[in-house]
PDB file of C-alpha atoms in Angstrom:
ATOM      1  CA  UNK A   1      90.353  76.259 108.352  1.00 58.00           C
ATOM      2  CA  UNK A   2      86.819  77.342 110.077  1.00 83.00           C
ATOM      3  CA  UNK A   3      87.831  80.381 111.426  1.00 91.00           C
ATOM      4  CA  UNK A   4      90.014  81.629 108.260  1.00 93.00           C
ATOM      5  CA  UNK A   5      86.988  82.881 106.512  1.00 95.00           C
ATOM      6  CA  UNK A   6      86.484  85.592 109.268  1.00 97.00           C
ATOM      7  CA  UNK A   7      89.580  87.281 108.163  1.00 97.00           C
ATOM      8  CA  UNK A   8      88.543  90.945 106.889  1.00 98.00           C
ATOM      9  CA  UNK A   9      85.230  90.913 109.389  1.00 98.00           C
ATOM     10  CA  UNK A  10      84.839  94.252 111.082  1.00 98.00           C
ATOM     11  CA  UNK A  11      83.419  95.241 114.356  1.00 97.00           C
ATOM     12  CA  UNK A  12      80.902  97.719 115.025  1.00 97.00           C
ATOM     13  CA  UNK A  13      82.377 101.243 115.462  1.00 96.00           C
ATOM     14  CA  UNK A  14      82.493 102.479 118.948  1.00 96.00           C
ATOM     15  CA  UNK A  15      82.847 105.919 120.656  1.00 96.00           C
ATOM     16  CA  UNK A  16      84.251 106.881 123.941  1.00 96.00           C
ATOM     17  CA  UNK A  17      84.827 110.338 125.607  1.00 96.00           C
ATOM     18  CA  UNK A  18      87.729 110.624 127.245  1.00 96.00           C
ATOM     19  CA  UNK A  19      87.691 112.294 130.769  1.00 95.00           C
ATOM     20  CA  UNK A  20      90.334 113.680 133.290  1.00 92.00           C
ATOM     21  CA  UNK A  21      88.486 111.070 135.970  1.00 92.00           C
ATOM     22  CA  UNK A  22      89.348 108.016 133.597  1.00 93.00           C
ATOM     23  CA  UNK A  23      92.871 109.079 133.148  1.00 92.00           C
ATOM     24  CA  UNK A  24      93.620 109.706 136.570  1.00 90.00           C
ATOM     25  CA  UNK A  25      92.217 106.465 137.722  1.00 91.00           C
ATOM     26  CA  UNK A  26      94.257 104.475 134.987  1.00 93.00           C
ATOM     27  CA  UNK A  27      97.241 106.485 136.169  1.00 89.00           C
ATOM     28  CA  UNK A  28      96.510 105.364 139.734  1.00 87.00           C
ATOM     29  CA  UNK A  29      96.161 101.608 138.404  1.00 88.00           C
ATOM     30  CA  UNK A  30      99.263 101.774 136.536  1.00 88.00           C
ATOM     31  CA  UNK A  31     101.129 103.583 139.434  1.00 78.00           C
ATOM     32  CA  UNK A  32     102.150 106.684 137.710  1.00 67.00           C
ATOM     33  CA  UNK A  33     100.438 108.757 140.613  1.00 57.00           C
ATOM     34  CA  UNK A  34      99.882 106.485 143.448  1.00 50.00           C
ATOM     35  CA  UNK A  35     101.739 105.234 146.500  1.00 52.00           C
ATOM     36  CA  UNK A  36     101.421 101.665 144.933  1.00 50.00           C
ATOM     37  CA  UNK A  37     104.519 101.873 142.555  1.00 55.00           C
ATOM     38  CA  UNK A  38     106.435 104.891 143.894  1.00 57.00           C
ATOM     39  CA  UNK A  39     109.317 103.891 141.596  1.00 61.00           C
ATOM     40  CA  UNK A  40     106.912 104.675 138.815  1.00 66.00           C
ATOM     41  CA  UNK A  41     105.615 107.968 140.051  1.00 68.00           C
ATOM     42  CA  UNK A  42     105.839 110.583 137.074  1.00 66.00           C
ATOM     43  CA  UNK A  43     104.651 113.393 139.528  1.00 66.00           C
ATOM     44  CA  UNK A  44     102.762 114.672 136.903  1.00 69.00           C
ATOM     45  CA  UNK A  45      99.743 116.990 137.756  1.00 72.00           C
ATOM     46  CA  UNK A  46      96.419 115.594 136.875  1.00 71.00           C
ATOM     47  CA  UNK A  47      95.557 118.162 134.667  1.00 74.00           C
ATOM     48  CA  UNK A  48      98.612 117.620 132.424  1.00 77.00           C
ATOM     49  CA  UNK A  49      97.534 113.772 132.208  1.00 84.00           C
ATOM     50  CA  UNK A  50      97.213 112.728 128.561  1.00 89.00           C
ATOM     51  CA  UNK A  51      98.016 109.406 127.047  1.00 92.00           C
ATOM     52  CA  UNK A  52     101.422 110.300 126.105  1.00 89.00           C
ATOM     53  CA  UNK A  53     102.205 109.365 129.753  1.00 86.00           C
ATOM     54  CA  UNK A  54      99.773 106.409 129.728  1.00 92.00           C
ATOM     55  CA  UNK A  55     100.302 104.854 126.527  1.00 94.00           C
ATOM     56  CA  UNK A  56      98.592 101.345 127.423  1.00 96.00           C
ATOM     57  CA  UNK A  57      95.322 103.786 127.932  1.00 96.00           C
ATOM     58  CA  UNK A  58      94.311 102.200 124.997  1.00 97.00           C
ATOM     59  CA  UNK A  59      93.592  98.884 126.463  1.00 96.00           C
ATOM     60  CA  UNK A  60      90.145 100.407 127.488  1.00 96.00           C
ATOM     61  CA  UNK A  61      88.976 100.001 124.023  1.00 96.00           C
ATOM     62  CA  UNK A  62      89.019  96.292 123.280  1.00 93.00           C
ATOM     63  CA  UNK A  63      85.050  95.901 122.892  1.00 93.00           C
ATOM     64  CA  UNK A  64      85.665  95.592 119.362  1.00 94.00           C
ATOM     65  CA  UNK A  65      88.064  92.596 119.996  1.00 94.00           C
ATOM     66  CA  UNK A  66      85.578  90.717 122.346  1.00 93.00           C
ATOM     67  CA  UNK A  67      82.934  91.251 119.723  1.00 95.00           C
ATOM     68  CA  UNK A  68      84.853  89.922 116.898  1.00 97.00           C
ATOM     69  CA  UNK A  69      86.150  86.747 118.965  1.00 96.00           C
ATOM     70  CA  UNK A  70      82.461  86.247 119.979  1.00 95.00           C
ATOM     71  CA  UNK A  71      81.007  86.503 116.586  1.00 96.00           C
ATOM     72  CA  UNK A  72      83.617  83.687 115.636  1.00 95.00           C
ATOM     73  CA  UNK A  73      82.311  81.315 118.406  1.00 94.00           C
ATOM     74  CA  UNK A  74      85.685  81.833 120.098  1.00 93.00           C
ATOM     75  CA  UNK A  75      85.185  80.639 123.950  1.00 84.00           C
ATOM     76  CA  UNK A  76      87.012  83.652 125.677  1.00 81.00           C
ATOM     77  CA  UNK A  77      87.722  81.080 128.686  1.00 76.00           C
ATOM     78  CA  UNK A  78      89.898  79.157 126.150  1.00 81.00           C
ATOM     79  CA  UNK A  79      91.920  82.168 124.557  1.00 88.00           C
ATOM     80  CA  UNK A  80      95.445  83.465 125.856  1.00 90.00           C
ATOM     81  CA  UNK A  81      96.621  87.007 125.115  1.00 92.00           C
ATOM     82  CA  UNK A  82      99.720  86.400 123.508  1.00 96.00           C
ATOM     83  CA  UNK A  83     100.888  89.754 122.184  1.00 97.00           C
ATOM     84  CA  UNK A  84      99.845  93.275 122.424  1.00 98.00           C
ATOM     85  CA  UNK A  85     101.324  96.118 120.068  1.00 98.00           C
ATOM     86  CA  UNK A  86     100.543  99.755 119.856  1.00 98.00           C
ATOM     87  CA  UNK A  87     101.482 102.184 117.089  1.00 98.00           C
ATOM     88  CA  UNK A  88     101.146 105.798 118.109  1.00 97.00           C
ATOM     89  CA  UNK A  89     100.268 108.523 115.460  1.00 95.00           C
ATOM     90  CA  UNK A  90      98.850 110.997 118.114  1.00 93.00           C
ATOM     91  CA  UNK A  91      97.292 111.045 121.747  1.00 93.00           C
ATOM     92  CA  UNK A  92      94.391 111.412 123.712  1.00 94.00           C
ATOM     93  CA  UNK A  93      93.520 114.182 126.317  1.00 93.00           C
ATOM     94  CA  UNK A  94      90.621 114.726 128.780  1.00 94.00           C
ATOM     95  CA  UNK A  95      87.730 116.244 126.583  1.00 95.00           C
ATOM     96  CA  UNK A  96      88.584 114.096 123.375  1.00 95.00           C
ATOM     97  CA  UNK A  97      86.093 111.784 121.879  1.00 96.00           C
ATOM     98  CA  UNK A  98      87.719 108.464 120.318  1.00 96.00           C
ATOM     99  CA  UNK A  99      85.935 106.411 117.806  1.00 96.00           C
ATOM    100  CA  UNK A 100      87.498 102.890 117.078  1.00 97.00           C
ATOM    101  CA  UNK A 101      86.511  99.837 115.017  1.00 97.00           C
ATOM    102  CA  UNK A 102      88.354  96.424 115.130  1.00 98.00           C
ATOM    103  CA  UNK A 103      89.038  94.145 112.218  1.00 98.00           C
ATOM    104  CA  UNK A 104      90.300  90.432 112.000  1.00 98.00           C
ATOM    105  CA  UNK A 105      93.641  91.067 110.439  1.00 98.00           C
ATOM    106  CA  UNK A 106      94.939  87.528 110.020  1.00 97.00           C
ATOM    107  CA  UNK A 107      94.414  83.861 111.402  1.00 97.00           C
ATOM    108  CA  UNK A 108      97.103  81.284 111.033  1.00 95.00           C
ATOM    109  CA  UNK A 109      96.093  77.584 112.310  1.00 92.00           C
ATOM    110  CA  UNK A 110      98.203  74.958 113.365  1.00 90.00           C
ATOM    111  CA  UNK A 111      97.253  71.392 114.162  1.00 87.00           C
ATOM    112  CA  UNK A 112      98.231  69.542 117.562  1.00 81.00           C
ATOM    113  CA  UNK A 113      97.288  66.678 119.411  1.00 82.00           C
ATOM    114  CA  UNK A 114      95.308  68.431 121.557  1.00 79.00           C
ATOM    115  CA  UNK A 115      93.288  70.169 118.804  1.00 81.00           C
ATOM    116  CA  UNK A 116      93.736  73.181 116.323  1.00 86.00           C
ATOM    117  CA  UNK A 117      95.814  76.127 117.735  1.00 91.00           C
ATOM    118  CA  UNK A 118      94.733  79.301 116.225  1.00 94.00           C
ATOM    119  CA  UNK A 119      96.623  82.744 116.171  1.00 96.00           C
ATOM    120  CA  UNK A 120      94.034  85.405 115.668  1.00 97.00           C
ATOM    121  CA  UNK A 121      95.350  88.770 115.168  1.00 98.00           C
ATOM    122  CA  UNK A 122      92.954  91.816 115.719  1.00 98.00           C
ATOM    123  CA  UNK A 123      93.800  95.327 114.553  1.00 98.00           C
ATOM    124  CA  UNK A 124      91.835  98.156 116.163  1.00 98.00           C
ATOM    125  CA  UNK A 125      92.381 101.730 114.611  1.00 96.00           C
ATOM    126  CA  UNK A 126      91.452 104.848 116.681  1.00 96.00           C
ATOM    127  CA  UNK A 127      90.439 108.516 115.572  1.00 96.00           C
ATOM    128  CA  UNK A 128      89.419 111.635 117.102  1.00 95.00           C
ATOM    129  CA  UNK A 129      85.723 112.401 116.592  1.00 94.00           C
ATOM    130  CA  UNK A 130      84.990 115.635 114.795  1.00 87.00           C
ATOM    131  CA  UNK A 131      88.443 115.895 113.621  1.00 82.00           C
ATOM    132  CA  UNK A 132      88.162 114.021 110.685  1.00 77.00           C
ATOM    133  CA  UNK A 133      89.349 116.834 108.396  1.00 77.00           C
ATOM    134  CA  UNK A 134      92.458 117.451 110.098  1.00 79.00           C
ATOM    135  CA  UNK A 135      95.865 115.953 109.179  1.00 74.00           C
ATOM    136  CA  UNK A 136      96.429 114.477 112.979  1.00 74.00           C
ATOM    137  CA  UNK A 137      92.914 113.098 113.440  1.00 88.00           C
ATOM    138  CA  UNK A 138      94.384 109.277 113.706  1.00 94.00           C
ATOM    139  CA  UNK A 139      95.545 108.485 117.423  1.00 96.00           C
ATOM    140  CA  UNK A 140      97.113 105.204 116.328  1.00 97.00           C
ATOM    141  CA  UNK A 141      96.597 101.319 115.933  1.00 98.00           C
ATOM    142  CA  UNK A 142      96.136  98.347 118.797  1.00 98.00           C
ATOM    143  CA  UNK A 143      97.245  94.957 117.219  1.00 98.00           C
ATOM    144  CA  UNK A 144      96.433  91.942 119.516  1.00 97.00           C
ATOM    145  CA  UNK A 145      97.509  88.485 118.807  1.00 97.00           C
ATOM    146  CA  UNK A 146      95.054  86.159 120.534  1.00 96.00           C
ATOM    147  CA  UNK A 147      95.975  82.291 120.961  1.00 95.00           C
ATOM    148  CA  UNK A 148      93.202  80.085 120.751  1.00 93.00           C
ATOM    149  CA  UNK A 149      92.942  76.437 121.423  1.00 85.00           C
ATOM    150  CA  UNK A 150      89.926  74.590 119.983  1.00 78.00           C
ATOM    151  CA  UNK A 151      89.751  71.033 121.518  1.00 69.00           C
ATOM    152  CA  UNK A 152      89.827  68.030 119.182  1.00 60.00           C
ATOM    153  CA  UNK A 153      86.242  66.796 118.744  1.00 55.00           C
TER     154      UNK A 153
ATOM    155  CA  UNK B   1     124.043 127.183 127.699  1.00 37.00           C
ATOM    156  CA  UNK B   2     124.690 127.776 131.523  1.00 38.00           C
ATOM    157  CA  UNK B   3     126.162 125.706 133.830  1.00 38.00           C
ATOM    158  CA  UNK B   4     124.214 123.297 135.833  1.00 37.00           C
ATOM    159  CA  UNK B   5     121.449 122.869 133.066  1.00 41.00           C
ATOM    160  CA  UNK B   6     121.380 119.641 131.265  1.00 43.00           C
ATOM    161  CA  UNK B   7     121.827 119.875 127.332  1.00 42.00           C
ATOM    162  CA  UNK B   8     119.090 117.786 125.526  1.00 50.00           C
ATOM    163  CA  UNK B   9     121.855 117.382 122.924  1.00 50.00           C
ATOM    164  CA  UNK B  10     124.230 116.320 125.615  1.00 56.00           C
ATOM    165  CA  UNK B  11     121.833 113.291 126.696  1.00 70.00           C
ATOM    166  CA  UNK B  12     123.275 110.324 124.953  1.00 76.00           C
ATOM    167  CA  UNK B  13     121.775 106.791 125.017  1.00 86.00           C
ATOM    168  CA  UNK B  14     124.399 104.021 123.676  1.00 90.00           C
ATOM    169  CA  UNK B  15     123.297 100.855 122.186  1.00 93.00           C
ATOM    170  CA  UNK B  16     123.655  98.131 124.909  1.00 94.00           C
ATOM    171  CA  UNK B  17     123.114 100.676 127.774  1.00 94.00           C
ATOM    172  CA  UNK B  18     121.648  98.707 130.495  1.00 95.00           C
ATOM    173  CA  UNK B  19     118.154  99.734 131.823  1.00 95.00           C
ATOM    174  CA  UNK B  20     118.233  99.038 135.412  1.00 95.00           C
ATOM    175  CA  UNK B  21     115.907  96.571 137.025  1.00 96.00           C
ATOM    176  CA  UNK B  22     114.030  98.133 139.606  1.00 92.00           C
ATOM    177  CA  UNK B  23     111.096  96.742 141.829  1.00 92.00           C
ATOM    178  CA  UNK B  24     108.014  98.649 140.276  1.00 90.00           C
ATOM    179  CA  UNK B  25     105.230  96.603 142.239  1.00 90.00           C
ATOM    180  CA  UNK B  26     104.184  93.777 144.522  1.00 92.00           C
ATOM    181  CA  UNK B  27     100.730  92.544 143.205  1.00 94.00           C
ATOM    182  CA  UNK B  28      98.268  93.087 145.497  1.00 93.00           C
ATOM    183  CA  UNK B  29      94.257  92.312 145.126  1.00 94.00           C
ATOM    184  CA  UNK B  30      93.849  96.013 145.788  1.00 93.00           C
ATOM    185  CA  UNK B  31      95.966  96.946 142.791  1.00 92.00           C
ATOM    186  CA  UNK B  32      94.208  94.290 140.710  1.00 95.00           C
ATOM    187  CA  UNK B  33      90.587  95.627 141.604  1.00 95.00           C
ATOM    188  CA  UNK B  34      91.993  99.190 140.688  1.00 93.00           C
ATOM    189  CA  UNK B  35      93.231  98.057 137.430  1.00 95.00           C
ATOM    190  CA  UNK B  36      90.211  96.064 136.594  1.00 95.00           C
ATOM    191  CA  UNK B  37      87.800  99.119 137.260  1.00 94.00           C
ATOM    192  CA  UNK B  38      90.181 101.540 135.321  1.00 94.00           C
ATOM    193  CA  UNK B  39      90.714  99.171 132.369  1.00 94.00           C
ATOM    194  CA  UNK B  40      87.189  98.097 132.199  1.00 91.00           C
ATOM    195  CA  UNK B  41      88.338  94.373 132.659  1.00 89.00           C
ATOM    196  CA  UNK B  42      86.000  92.647 135.005  1.00 85.00           C
ATOM    197  CA  UNK B  43      87.302  89.075 134.255  1.00 88.00           C
ATOM    198  CA  UNK B  44      87.107  87.169 137.698  1.00 91.00           C
ATOM    199  CA  UNK B  45      90.353  85.351 137.109  1.00 92.00           C
ATOM    200  CA  UNK B  46      91.908  88.438 138.297  1.00 94.00           C
ATOM    201  CA  UNK B  47      89.971  89.102 141.407  1.00 95.00           C
ATOM    202  CA  UNK B  48      88.321  85.656 142.638  1.00 95.00           C
ATOM    203  CA  UNK B  49      90.686  82.764 143.620  1.00 96.00           C
ATOM    204  CA  UNK B  50      87.752  80.007 143.452  1.00 96.00           C
ATOM    205  CA  UNK B  51      87.228  80.858 139.622  1.00 92.00           C
ATOM    206  CA  UNK B  52      90.954  81.192 138.887  1.00 93.00           C
ATOM    207  CA  UNK B  53      91.332  77.798 140.001  1.00 94.00           C
ATOM    208  CA  UNK B  54      88.243  76.213 138.515  1.00 91.00           C
ATOM    209  CA  UNK B  55      89.555  77.774 135.311  1.00 86.00           C
ATOM    210  CA  UNK B  56      92.926  75.640 135.887  1.00 88.00           C
ATOM    211  CA  UNK B  57      95.146  78.581 137.068  1.00 92.00           C
ATOM    212  CA  UNK B  58      97.195  78.293 140.236  1.00 95.00           C
ATOM    213  CA  UNK B  59      95.452  80.967 141.696  1.00 96.00           C
ATOM    214  CA  UNK B  60      94.573  84.749 140.851  1.00 97.00           C
ATOM    215  CA  UNK B  61      96.649  85.989 138.162  1.00 96.00           C
ATOM    216  CA  UNK B  62      97.553  89.963 137.324  1.00 96.00           C
ATOM    217  CA  UNK B  63      95.885  91.188 133.964  1.00 96.00           C
ATOM    218  CA  UNK B  64      98.671  90.879 131.104  1.00 96.00           C
ATOM    219  CA  UNK B  65      98.029  94.585 130.365  1.00 96.00           C
ATOM    220  CA  UNK B  66      98.657  95.679 133.821  1.00 96.00           C
ATOM    221  CA  UNK B  67     102.263  94.233 133.723  1.00 97.00           C
ATOM    222  CA  UNK B  68     102.506  95.789 130.269  1.00 97.00           C
ATOM    223  CA  UNK B  69     101.544  99.162 131.612  1.00 96.00           C
ATOM    224  CA  UNK B  70     104.088  98.853 134.280  1.00 95.00           C
ATOM    225  CA  UNK B  71     106.772  98.028 131.781  1.00 96.00           C
ATOM    226  CA  UNK B  72     105.695 100.910 129.439  1.00 95.00           C
ATOM    227  CA  UNK B  73     105.772 103.152 132.542  1.00 92.00           C
ATOM    228  CA  UNK B  74     109.450 101.942 133.431  1.00 93.00           C
ATOM    229  CA  UNK B  75     110.526 102.772 129.878  1.00 94.00           C
ATOM    230  CA  UNK B  76     109.108 106.156 129.898  1.00 90.00           C
ATOM    231  CA  UNK B  77     110.548 107.042 133.151  1.00 87.00           C
ATOM    232  CA  UNK B  78     114.190 105.699 132.046  1.00 90.00           C
ATOM    233  CA  UNK B  79     113.903 108.462 129.169  1.00 89.00           C
ATOM    234  CA  UNK B  80     112.373 110.972 131.245  1.00 84.00           C
ATOM    235  CA  UNK B  81     114.913 110.738 134.049  1.00 83.00           C
ATOM    236  CA  UNK B  82     117.871 110.857 131.477  1.00 82.00           C
ATOM    237  CA  UNK B  83     116.502 114.130 130.605  1.00 78.00           C
ATOM    238  CA  UNK B  84     115.773 115.519 134.036  1.00 72.00           C
ATOM    239  CA  UNK B  85     112.194 115.739 133.146  1.00 67.00           C
ATOM    240  CA  UNK B  86     110.388 113.752 135.684  1.00 67.00           C
ATOM    241  CA  UNK B  87     107.303 115.782 136.942  1.00 62.00           C
ATOM    242  CA  UNK B  88     107.419 118.261 134.317  1.00 60.00           C
ATOM    243  CA  UNK B  89     104.568 116.806 132.116  1.00 57.00           C
ATOM    244  CA  UNK B  90     104.212 115.111 129.100  1.00 53.00           C
ATOM    245  CA  UNK B  91     104.659 117.911 126.746  1.00 52.00           C
ATOM    246  CA  UNK B  92     108.302 118.549 127.969  1.00 56.00           C
ATOM    247  CA  UNK B  93     109.127 115.099 127.595  1.00 54.00           C
ATOM    248  CA  UNK B  94     107.639 114.618 124.063  1.00 53.00           C
ATOM    249  CA  UNK B  95     109.377 117.543 122.880  1.00 61.00           C
ATOM    250  CA  UNK B  96     112.543 115.376 122.961  1.00 78.00           C
ATOM    251  CA  UNK B  97     111.376 111.813 122.344  1.00 87.00           C
ATOM    252  CA  UNK B  98     107.933 110.739 121.195  1.00 90.00           C
ATOM    253  CA  UNK B  99     106.778 107.175 121.593  1.00 94.00           C
ATOM    254  CA  UNK B 100     105.953 105.663 118.310  1.00 96.00           C
ATOM    255  CA  UNK B 101     105.263 102.060 119.347  1.00 98.00           C
ATOM    256  CA  UNK B 102     105.260  99.611 122.002  1.00 98.00           C
ATOM    257  CA  UNK B 103     105.119  95.710 121.364  1.00 98.00           C
ATOM    258  CA  UNK B 104     104.654  93.534 124.287  1.00 98.00           C
ATOM    259  CA  UNK B 105     104.792  89.675 124.359  1.00 98.00           C
ATOM    260  CA  UNK B 106     103.095  87.752 127.307  1.00 97.00           C
ATOM    261  CA  UNK B 107     105.338  84.831 128.320  1.00 97.00           C
ATOM    262  CA  UNK B 108     104.298  83.916 131.590  1.00 96.00           C
ATOM    263  CA  UNK B 109     101.661  84.411 134.247  1.00 96.00           C
ATOM    264  CA  UNK B 110     101.971  86.611 137.248  1.00 97.00           C
ATOM    265  CA  UNK B 111     100.299  85.652 140.378  1.00 97.00           C
ATOM    266  CA  UNK B 112      98.723  87.635 143.246  1.00 96.00           C
ATOM    267  CA  UNK B 113     101.527  88.434 145.660  1.00 96.00           C
ATOM    268  CA  UNK B 114     104.461  88.270 142.960  1.00 96.00           C
ATOM    269  CA  UNK B 115     106.829  91.104 143.176  1.00 95.00           C
ATOM    270  CA  UNK B 116     107.854  92.580 139.502  1.00 95.00           C
ATOM    271  CA  UNK B 117     110.898  93.821 138.481  1.00 96.00           C
ATOM    272  CA  UNK B 118     111.286  95.883 135.240  1.00 96.00           C
ATOM    273  CA  UNK B 119     114.488  96.396 133.174  1.00 97.00           C
ATOM    274  CA  UNK B 120     116.477  95.822 130.279  1.00 98.00           C
ATOM    275  CA  UNK B 121     118.737  97.728 127.897  1.00 97.00           C
ATOM    276  CA  UNK B 122     119.041 100.118 125.019  1.00 97.00           C
ATOM    277  CA  UNK B 123     118.459  98.139 122.093  1.00 97.00           C
ATOM    278  CA  UNK B 124     119.582 100.901 119.398  1.00 96.00           C
ATOM    279  CA  UNK B 125     119.953 104.388 119.204  1.00 93.00           C
ATOM    280  CA  UNK B 126     120.410 107.021 116.298  1.00 92.00           C
ATOM    281  CA  UNK B 127     119.806 110.655 116.182  1.00 88.00           C
ATOM    282  CA  UNK B 128     116.345 110.241 115.320  1.00 91.00           C
ATOM    283  CA  UNK B 129     115.270 106.902 116.864  1.00 94.00           C
ATOM    284  CA  UNK B 130     115.654 105.117 120.183  1.00 95.00           C
ATOM    285  CA  UNK B 131     114.604 101.467 120.861  1.00 97.00           C
ATOM    286  CA  UNK B 132     114.452 100.069 124.478  1.00 97.00           C
ATOM    287  CA  UNK B 133     114.051  96.262 124.915  1.00 98.00           C
ATOM    288  CA  UNK B 134     112.630  95.501 128.442  1.00 98.00           C
ATOM    289  CA  UNK B 135     111.518  92.650 130.299  1.00 98.00           C
ATOM    290  CA  UNK B 136     109.315  92.151 133.548  1.00 98.00           C
ATOM    291  CA  UNK B 137     110.376  89.453 135.659  1.00 98.00           C
ATOM    292  CA  UNK B 138     109.322  87.865 139.084  1.00 97.00           C
ATOM    293  CA  UNK B 139     111.102  87.348 142.333  1.00 97.00           C
ATOM    294  CA  UNK B 140     112.414  84.045 141.084  1.00 98.00           C
ATOM    295  CA  UNK B 141     114.044  85.810 138.066  1.00 98.00           C
ATOM    296  CA  UNK B 142     111.758  84.405 135.506  1.00 98.00           C
ATOM    297  CA  UNK B 143     110.827  86.517 132.570  1.00 98.00           C
ATOM    298  CA  UNK B 144     106.949  87.232 132.425  1.00 98.00           C
ATOM    299  CA  UNK B 145     107.023  89.710 129.701  1.00 98.00           C
ATOM    300  CA  UNK B 146     108.960  91.180 127.227  1.00 98.00           C
ATOM    301  CA  UNK B 147     108.598  94.533 125.295  1.00 98.00           C
ATOM    302  CA  UNK B 148     110.181  96.887 122.704  1.00 98.00           C
ATOM    303  CA  UNK B 149     109.418 100.496 122.816  1.00 98.00           C
ATOM    304  CA  UNK B 150     110.616 102.706 119.867  1.00 97.00           C
ATOM    305  CA  UNK B 151     110.718 106.644 120.252  1.00 95.00           C
ATOM    306  CA  UNK B 152     111.341 109.012 117.725  1.00 93.00           C
ATOM    307  CA  UNK B 153     112.313 112.654 117.372  1.00 88.00           C
TER     308      UNK B 153
END
């Protein structure tokens, strides 16, 4: 039950400027525009790339998750990434600045012979910087389930 | 409607229709390094065999989010191909179906050198919502990753 008290804890607010270079690099890495995975090539011109073609681009923004895990004293070498969910309200294109903040949404704990098993759900909300007054400034939400086994002492 | 042009309304998705499994990648060290740079994940278990083995792993493992990205790309392309929209940029595809959420579960590791196949089926489809159920499998036909992609229009 030691970790339960961290529910509701928030990370700092971070910002990131999306560039065409980062979008292109991510596209190459996941095969959208490279020879690595021709079956996945969208043949989308670089200037037209945005996160509607690269929905997992949001994985770039996990510092808030790591900040919270470190704050909780969770050793990163003892965790497994169990699930990753994204909900999309909008998208990011080159030139956009995104702000994001993570929160410890939920923690459940199960006892086992090998120690306590924690399921830590971290949520990160993404917004467009400078568009706060507009209806469509929310980009989306990321929800990570981290499985953490704390060795029995 | 002129002959030879696909009508958007004429493209139908039926519940249970298979999404063919295709080979989307064979995991190379170069690909892992490219993804590590693009996603900002320098964890050495994805690049250094000695570190991976010291961490109790059988060898270098792929980033879960790389496999999740390959699965998501397969899903997006399945939709784009059905509408004849590959290579037309995000805006045209988005005019038909917009990705609303993507939920990925990591079930097993993908090792350096493993082949990745992605396929699945149409889980449900109405006039306004389409859900794909996808899996990533390795060359031994073991499921490593599952995903649900929900599209709306």
